[in-house]
mmCIF file of C-alpha atoms in Angstrom:
data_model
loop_
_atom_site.group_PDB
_atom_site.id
_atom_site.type_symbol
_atom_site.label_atom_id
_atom_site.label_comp_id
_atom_site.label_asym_id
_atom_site.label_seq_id
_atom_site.Cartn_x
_atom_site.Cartn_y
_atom_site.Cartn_z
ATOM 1 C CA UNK A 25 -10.884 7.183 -51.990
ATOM 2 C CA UNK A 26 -7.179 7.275 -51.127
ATOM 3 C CA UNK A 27 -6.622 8.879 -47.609
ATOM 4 C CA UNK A 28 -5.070 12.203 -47.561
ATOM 5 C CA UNK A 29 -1.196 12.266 -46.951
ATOM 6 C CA UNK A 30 0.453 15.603 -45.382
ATOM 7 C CA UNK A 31 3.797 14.217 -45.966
ATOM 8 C CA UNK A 32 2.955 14.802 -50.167
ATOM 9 C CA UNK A 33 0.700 17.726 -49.380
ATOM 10 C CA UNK A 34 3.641 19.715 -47.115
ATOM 11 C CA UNK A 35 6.367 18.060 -49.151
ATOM 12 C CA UNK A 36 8.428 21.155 -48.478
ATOM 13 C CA UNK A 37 8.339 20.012 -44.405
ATOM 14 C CA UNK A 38 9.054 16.226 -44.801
ATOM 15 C CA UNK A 39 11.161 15.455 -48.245
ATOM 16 C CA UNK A 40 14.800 17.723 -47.281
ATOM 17 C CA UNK A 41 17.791 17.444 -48.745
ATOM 18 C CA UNK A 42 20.326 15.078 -47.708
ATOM 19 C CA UNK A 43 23.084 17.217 -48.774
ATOM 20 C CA UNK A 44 22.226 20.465 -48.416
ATOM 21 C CA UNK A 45 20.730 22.330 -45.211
ATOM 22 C CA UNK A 46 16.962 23.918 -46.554
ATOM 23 C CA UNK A 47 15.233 27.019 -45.189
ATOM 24 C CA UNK A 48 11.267 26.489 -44.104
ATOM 25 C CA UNK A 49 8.627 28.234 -42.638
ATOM 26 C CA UNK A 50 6.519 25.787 -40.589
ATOM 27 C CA UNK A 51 2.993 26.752 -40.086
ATOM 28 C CA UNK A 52 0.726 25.927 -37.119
ATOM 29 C CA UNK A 53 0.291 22.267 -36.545
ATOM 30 C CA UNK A 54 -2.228 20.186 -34.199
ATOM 31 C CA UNK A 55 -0.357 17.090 -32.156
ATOM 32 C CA UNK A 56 -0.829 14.741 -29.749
ATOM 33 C CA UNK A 57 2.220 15.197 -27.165
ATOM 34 C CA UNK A 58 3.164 13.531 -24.247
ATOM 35 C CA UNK A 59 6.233 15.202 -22.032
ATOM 36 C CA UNK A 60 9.209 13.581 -19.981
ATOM 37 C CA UNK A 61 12.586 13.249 -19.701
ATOM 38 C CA UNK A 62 15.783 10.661 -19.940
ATOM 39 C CA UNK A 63 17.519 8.911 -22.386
ATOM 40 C CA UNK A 64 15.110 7.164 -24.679
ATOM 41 C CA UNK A 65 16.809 4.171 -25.536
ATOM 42 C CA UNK A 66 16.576 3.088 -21.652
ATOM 43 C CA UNK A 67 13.429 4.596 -20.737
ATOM 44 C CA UNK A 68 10.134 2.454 -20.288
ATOM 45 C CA UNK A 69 8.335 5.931 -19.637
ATOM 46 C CA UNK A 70 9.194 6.748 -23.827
ATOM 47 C CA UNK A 71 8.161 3.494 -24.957
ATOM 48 C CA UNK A 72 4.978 3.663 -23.194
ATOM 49 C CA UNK A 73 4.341 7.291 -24.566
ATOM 50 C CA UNK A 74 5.366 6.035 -27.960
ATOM 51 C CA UNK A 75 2.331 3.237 -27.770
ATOM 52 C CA UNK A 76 0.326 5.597 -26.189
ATOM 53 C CA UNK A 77 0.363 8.582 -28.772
ATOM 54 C CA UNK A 78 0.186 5.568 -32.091
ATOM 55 C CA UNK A 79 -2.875 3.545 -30.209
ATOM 56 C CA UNK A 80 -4.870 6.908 -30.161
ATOM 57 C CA UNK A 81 -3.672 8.147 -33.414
ATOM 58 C CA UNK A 82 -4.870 5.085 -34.948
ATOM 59 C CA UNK A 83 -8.216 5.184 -33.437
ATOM 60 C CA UNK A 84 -8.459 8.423 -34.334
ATOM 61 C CA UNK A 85 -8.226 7.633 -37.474
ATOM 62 C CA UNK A 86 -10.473 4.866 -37.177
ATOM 63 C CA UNK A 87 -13.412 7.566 -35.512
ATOM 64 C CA UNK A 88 -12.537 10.096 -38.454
ATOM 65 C CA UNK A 89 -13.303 7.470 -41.173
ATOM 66 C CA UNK A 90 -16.070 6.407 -39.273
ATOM 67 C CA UNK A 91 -18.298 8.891 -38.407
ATOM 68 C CA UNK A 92 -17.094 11.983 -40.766
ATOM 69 C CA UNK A 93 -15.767 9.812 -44.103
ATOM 70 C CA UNK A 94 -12.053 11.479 -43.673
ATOM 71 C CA UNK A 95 -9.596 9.369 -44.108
ATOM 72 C CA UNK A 96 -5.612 9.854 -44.271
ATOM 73 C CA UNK A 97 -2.729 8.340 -43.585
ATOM 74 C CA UNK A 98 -1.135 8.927 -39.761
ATOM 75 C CA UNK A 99 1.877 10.552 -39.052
ATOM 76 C CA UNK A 100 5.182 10.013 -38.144
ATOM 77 C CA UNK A 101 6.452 9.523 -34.582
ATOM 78 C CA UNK A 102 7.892 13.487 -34.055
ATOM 79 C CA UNK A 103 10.694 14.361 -30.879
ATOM 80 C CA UNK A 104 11.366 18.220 -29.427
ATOM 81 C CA UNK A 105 14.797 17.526 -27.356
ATOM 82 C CA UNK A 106 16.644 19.664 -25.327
ATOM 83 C CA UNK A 107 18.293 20.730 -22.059
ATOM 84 C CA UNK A 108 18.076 23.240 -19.559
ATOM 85 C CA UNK A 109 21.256 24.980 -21.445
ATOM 86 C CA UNK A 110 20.919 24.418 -25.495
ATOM 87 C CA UNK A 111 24.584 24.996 -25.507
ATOM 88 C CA UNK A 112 24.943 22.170 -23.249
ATOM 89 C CA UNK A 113 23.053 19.486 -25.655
ATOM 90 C CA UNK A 114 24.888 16.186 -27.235
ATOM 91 C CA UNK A 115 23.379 13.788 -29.074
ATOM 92 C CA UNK A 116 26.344 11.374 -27.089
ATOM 93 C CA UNK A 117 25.087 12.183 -23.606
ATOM 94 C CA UNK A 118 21.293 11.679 -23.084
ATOM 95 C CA UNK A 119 20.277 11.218 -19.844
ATOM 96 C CA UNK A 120 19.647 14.907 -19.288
ATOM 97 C CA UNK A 121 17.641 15.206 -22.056
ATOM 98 C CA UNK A 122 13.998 16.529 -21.875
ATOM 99 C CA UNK A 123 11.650 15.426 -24.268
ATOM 100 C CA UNK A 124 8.388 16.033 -25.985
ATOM 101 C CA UNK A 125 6.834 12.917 -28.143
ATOM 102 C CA UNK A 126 4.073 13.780 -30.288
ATOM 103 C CA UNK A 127 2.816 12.499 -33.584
ATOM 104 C CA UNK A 128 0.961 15.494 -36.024
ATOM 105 C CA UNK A 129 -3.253 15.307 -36.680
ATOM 106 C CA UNK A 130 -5.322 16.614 -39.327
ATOM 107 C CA UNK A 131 -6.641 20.146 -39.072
ATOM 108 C CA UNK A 132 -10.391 18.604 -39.125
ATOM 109 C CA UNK A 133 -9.341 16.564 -35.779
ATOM 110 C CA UNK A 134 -11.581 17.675 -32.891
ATOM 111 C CA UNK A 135 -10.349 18.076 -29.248
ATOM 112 C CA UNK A 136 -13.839 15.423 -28.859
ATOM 113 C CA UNK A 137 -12.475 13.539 -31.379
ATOM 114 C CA UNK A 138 -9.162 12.820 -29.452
ATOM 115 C CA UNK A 139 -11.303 13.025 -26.093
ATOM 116 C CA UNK A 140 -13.445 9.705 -27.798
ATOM 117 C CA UNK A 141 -10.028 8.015 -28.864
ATOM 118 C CA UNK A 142 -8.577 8.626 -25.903
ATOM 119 C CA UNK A 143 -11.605 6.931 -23.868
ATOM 120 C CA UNK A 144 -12.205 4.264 -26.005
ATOM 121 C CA UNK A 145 -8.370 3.134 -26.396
ATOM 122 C CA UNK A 146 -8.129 3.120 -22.480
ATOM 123 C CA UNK A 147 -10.841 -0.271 -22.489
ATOM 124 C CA UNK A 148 -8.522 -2.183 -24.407
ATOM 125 C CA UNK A 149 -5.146 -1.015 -22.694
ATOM 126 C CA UNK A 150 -3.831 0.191 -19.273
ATOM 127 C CA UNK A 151 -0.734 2.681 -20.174
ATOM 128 C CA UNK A 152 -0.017 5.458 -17.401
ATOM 129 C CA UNK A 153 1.331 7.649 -20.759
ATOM 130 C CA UNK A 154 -2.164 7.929 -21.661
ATOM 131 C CA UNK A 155 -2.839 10.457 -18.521
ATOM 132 C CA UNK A 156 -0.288 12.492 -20.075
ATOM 133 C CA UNK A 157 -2.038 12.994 -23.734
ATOM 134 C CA UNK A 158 -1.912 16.514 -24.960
ATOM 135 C CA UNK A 159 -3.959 17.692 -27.706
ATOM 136 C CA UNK A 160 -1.992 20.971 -28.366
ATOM 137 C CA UNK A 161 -1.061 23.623 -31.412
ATOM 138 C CA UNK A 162 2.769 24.131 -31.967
ATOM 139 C CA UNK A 163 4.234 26.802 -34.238
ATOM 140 C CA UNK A 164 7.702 26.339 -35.084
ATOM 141 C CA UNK A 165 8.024 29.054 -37.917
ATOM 142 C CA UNK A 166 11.119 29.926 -39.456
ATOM 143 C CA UNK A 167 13.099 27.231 -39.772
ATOM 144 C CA UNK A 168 16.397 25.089 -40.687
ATOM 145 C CA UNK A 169 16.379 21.721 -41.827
ATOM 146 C CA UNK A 170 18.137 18.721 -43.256
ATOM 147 C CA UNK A 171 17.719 15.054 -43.468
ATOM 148 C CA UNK A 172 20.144 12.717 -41.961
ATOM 149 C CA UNK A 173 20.257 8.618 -43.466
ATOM 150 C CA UNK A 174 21.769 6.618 -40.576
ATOM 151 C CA UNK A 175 21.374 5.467 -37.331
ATOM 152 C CA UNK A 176 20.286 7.833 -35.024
ATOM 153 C CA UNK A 177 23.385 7.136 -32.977
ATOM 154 C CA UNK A 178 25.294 9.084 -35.730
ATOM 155 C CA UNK A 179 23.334 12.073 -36.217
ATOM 156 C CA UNK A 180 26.225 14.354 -34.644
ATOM 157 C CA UNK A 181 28.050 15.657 -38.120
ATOM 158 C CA UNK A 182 24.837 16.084 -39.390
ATOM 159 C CA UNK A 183 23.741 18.149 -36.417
ATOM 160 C CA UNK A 184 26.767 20.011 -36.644
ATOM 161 C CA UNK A 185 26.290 20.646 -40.130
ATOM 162 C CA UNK A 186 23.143 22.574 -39.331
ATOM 163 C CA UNK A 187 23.981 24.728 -36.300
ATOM 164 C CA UNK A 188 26.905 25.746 -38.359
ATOM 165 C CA UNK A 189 24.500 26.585 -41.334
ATOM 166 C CA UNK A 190 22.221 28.493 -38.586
ATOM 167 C CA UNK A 191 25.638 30.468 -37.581
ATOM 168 C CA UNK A 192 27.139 30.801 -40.820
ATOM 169 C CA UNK A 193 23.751 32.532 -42.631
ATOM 170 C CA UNK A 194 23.608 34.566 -39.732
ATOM 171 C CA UNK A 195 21.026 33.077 -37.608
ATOM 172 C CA UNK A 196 20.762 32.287 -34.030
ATOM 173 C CA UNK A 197 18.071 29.996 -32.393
ATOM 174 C CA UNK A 198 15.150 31.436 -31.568
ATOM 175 C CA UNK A 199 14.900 31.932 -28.103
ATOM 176 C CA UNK A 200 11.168 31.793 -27.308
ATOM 177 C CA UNK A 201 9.765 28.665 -26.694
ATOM 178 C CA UNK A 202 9.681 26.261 -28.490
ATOM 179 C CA UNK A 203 12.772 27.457 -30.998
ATOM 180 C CA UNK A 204 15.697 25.686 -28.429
ATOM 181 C CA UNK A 205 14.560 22.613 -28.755
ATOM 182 C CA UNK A 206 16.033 20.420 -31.254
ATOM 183 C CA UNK A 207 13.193 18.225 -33.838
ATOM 184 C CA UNK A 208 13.607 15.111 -35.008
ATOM 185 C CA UNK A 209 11.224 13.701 -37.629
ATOM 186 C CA UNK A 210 11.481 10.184 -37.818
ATOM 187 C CA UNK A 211 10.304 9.171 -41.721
ATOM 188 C CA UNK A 212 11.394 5.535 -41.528
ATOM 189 C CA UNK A 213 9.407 2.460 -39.870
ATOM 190 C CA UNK A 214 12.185 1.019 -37.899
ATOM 191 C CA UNK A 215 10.981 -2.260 -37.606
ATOM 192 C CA UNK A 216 11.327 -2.406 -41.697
ATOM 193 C CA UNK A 217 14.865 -0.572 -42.931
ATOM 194 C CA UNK A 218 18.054 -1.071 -41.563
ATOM 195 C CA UNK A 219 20.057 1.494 -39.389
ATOM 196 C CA UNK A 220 21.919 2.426 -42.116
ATOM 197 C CA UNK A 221 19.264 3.490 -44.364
ATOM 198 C CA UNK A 222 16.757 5.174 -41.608
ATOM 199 C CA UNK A 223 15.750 8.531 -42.671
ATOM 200 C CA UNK A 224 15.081 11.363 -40.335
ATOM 201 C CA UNK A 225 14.723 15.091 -39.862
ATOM 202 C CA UNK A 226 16.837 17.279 -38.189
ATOM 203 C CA UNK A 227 14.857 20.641 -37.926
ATOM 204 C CA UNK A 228 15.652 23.543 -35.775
ATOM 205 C CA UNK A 229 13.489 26.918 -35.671
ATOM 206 C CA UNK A 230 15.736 30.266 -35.727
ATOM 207 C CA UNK A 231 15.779 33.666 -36.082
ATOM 208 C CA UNK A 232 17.648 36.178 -37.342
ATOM 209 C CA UNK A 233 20.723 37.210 -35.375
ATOM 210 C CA UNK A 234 20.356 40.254 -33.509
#
């Protein structure tokens, strides 16, 4: 039997329009997260949380096939950005930039589930991201979205073509935590597709102006 895929099952969440900014209500989700800061395309500290969170998504994967016979298909590498002032955040200047990797899991995954990956992933390799493995819910809610084809170096119009949907529709980001922070979904394997052609979310929860 086929795995199950939550990218067809939640189409709604990962297949936006290009063109136009869409409206979602994200439900509660379980992810593996790991937290730091800095510009990603420098820091070792991202790469190594990158490798950690797909090595234990993978075996958990593995463990869920294993010993439960469910089976589906793992999830995209996810980013929550920000900065201490949201009005303050570029996608030009990076180094301030707080960050929260994480990559979504199956309802049916078990905290002893990820515990097991976790433990067993550890023999093989000696990362000091894995340490910093969270198995945690996050409820994002309402919702703008759009998705932007291109490097992620030129995400800025399409960026500003969603903050100004937020402020034209008369919304406002949400202020409770974590509706600041900016989410990128990246849909594309980059070692596969070109720059020009790499697809990824923009999302960012919101509320209406008050």
């Amino acid at each position: 039997m086929p795995g199950i895929d939550l990218k067809k099952e939640n189409k709604e969440l990962y297949n936006p329009s290009a063109k136009e900014v869409s409206i979602v209500d994200v439900p509660e989700m379980s992810f593996l997260m790991i937290d730091g800061e800095g510009d990603p395309n420098i820091s070792q500290e991202y790469q190594d949380s990158i490798e950690a969170l797909f090595s234990v998504s993978y075996k958990v994967k593995f463990i869920s096939k294993k010993e439960n016979s469910q089976d589906y298909v793992v999830m995209p590498l996810e980013g929550l950005w920000w900065v201490e002032n949201p009005k303050e955040f570029t996608v030009q200047d990076k180094s301030c930039w707080k960050w929260t990797a994480m990559i979504r899991q199956p309802d049916f995954i078990t905290k002893d589930v990820i515990k097991e990956a976790v433990q067993e992933v550890e023999k093989k390799k000696k990362l000091p991201a894995f340490s910093r493995i969270k198995f945690q819910r996050l409820h994002e809610g309402l919702s703008s979205q759009i998705m932007h084809i291109g490097p992620y170096s030129q995400e800025g119009p399409t960026v500003k073509k969603l903050h100004n949907f937020i402020e034209e529709k008369g919304y406002e980001f949400n202020g409770s935590l974590p509706g600041e922070k900016h989410h990128e979904i990246y849909i594309s394997n980059t070692l596969r597709t070109k720059p020009e052609k790499l697809k990824t979310i923009i999302r960012q929860p919101m509320k209406r102006r008050s």
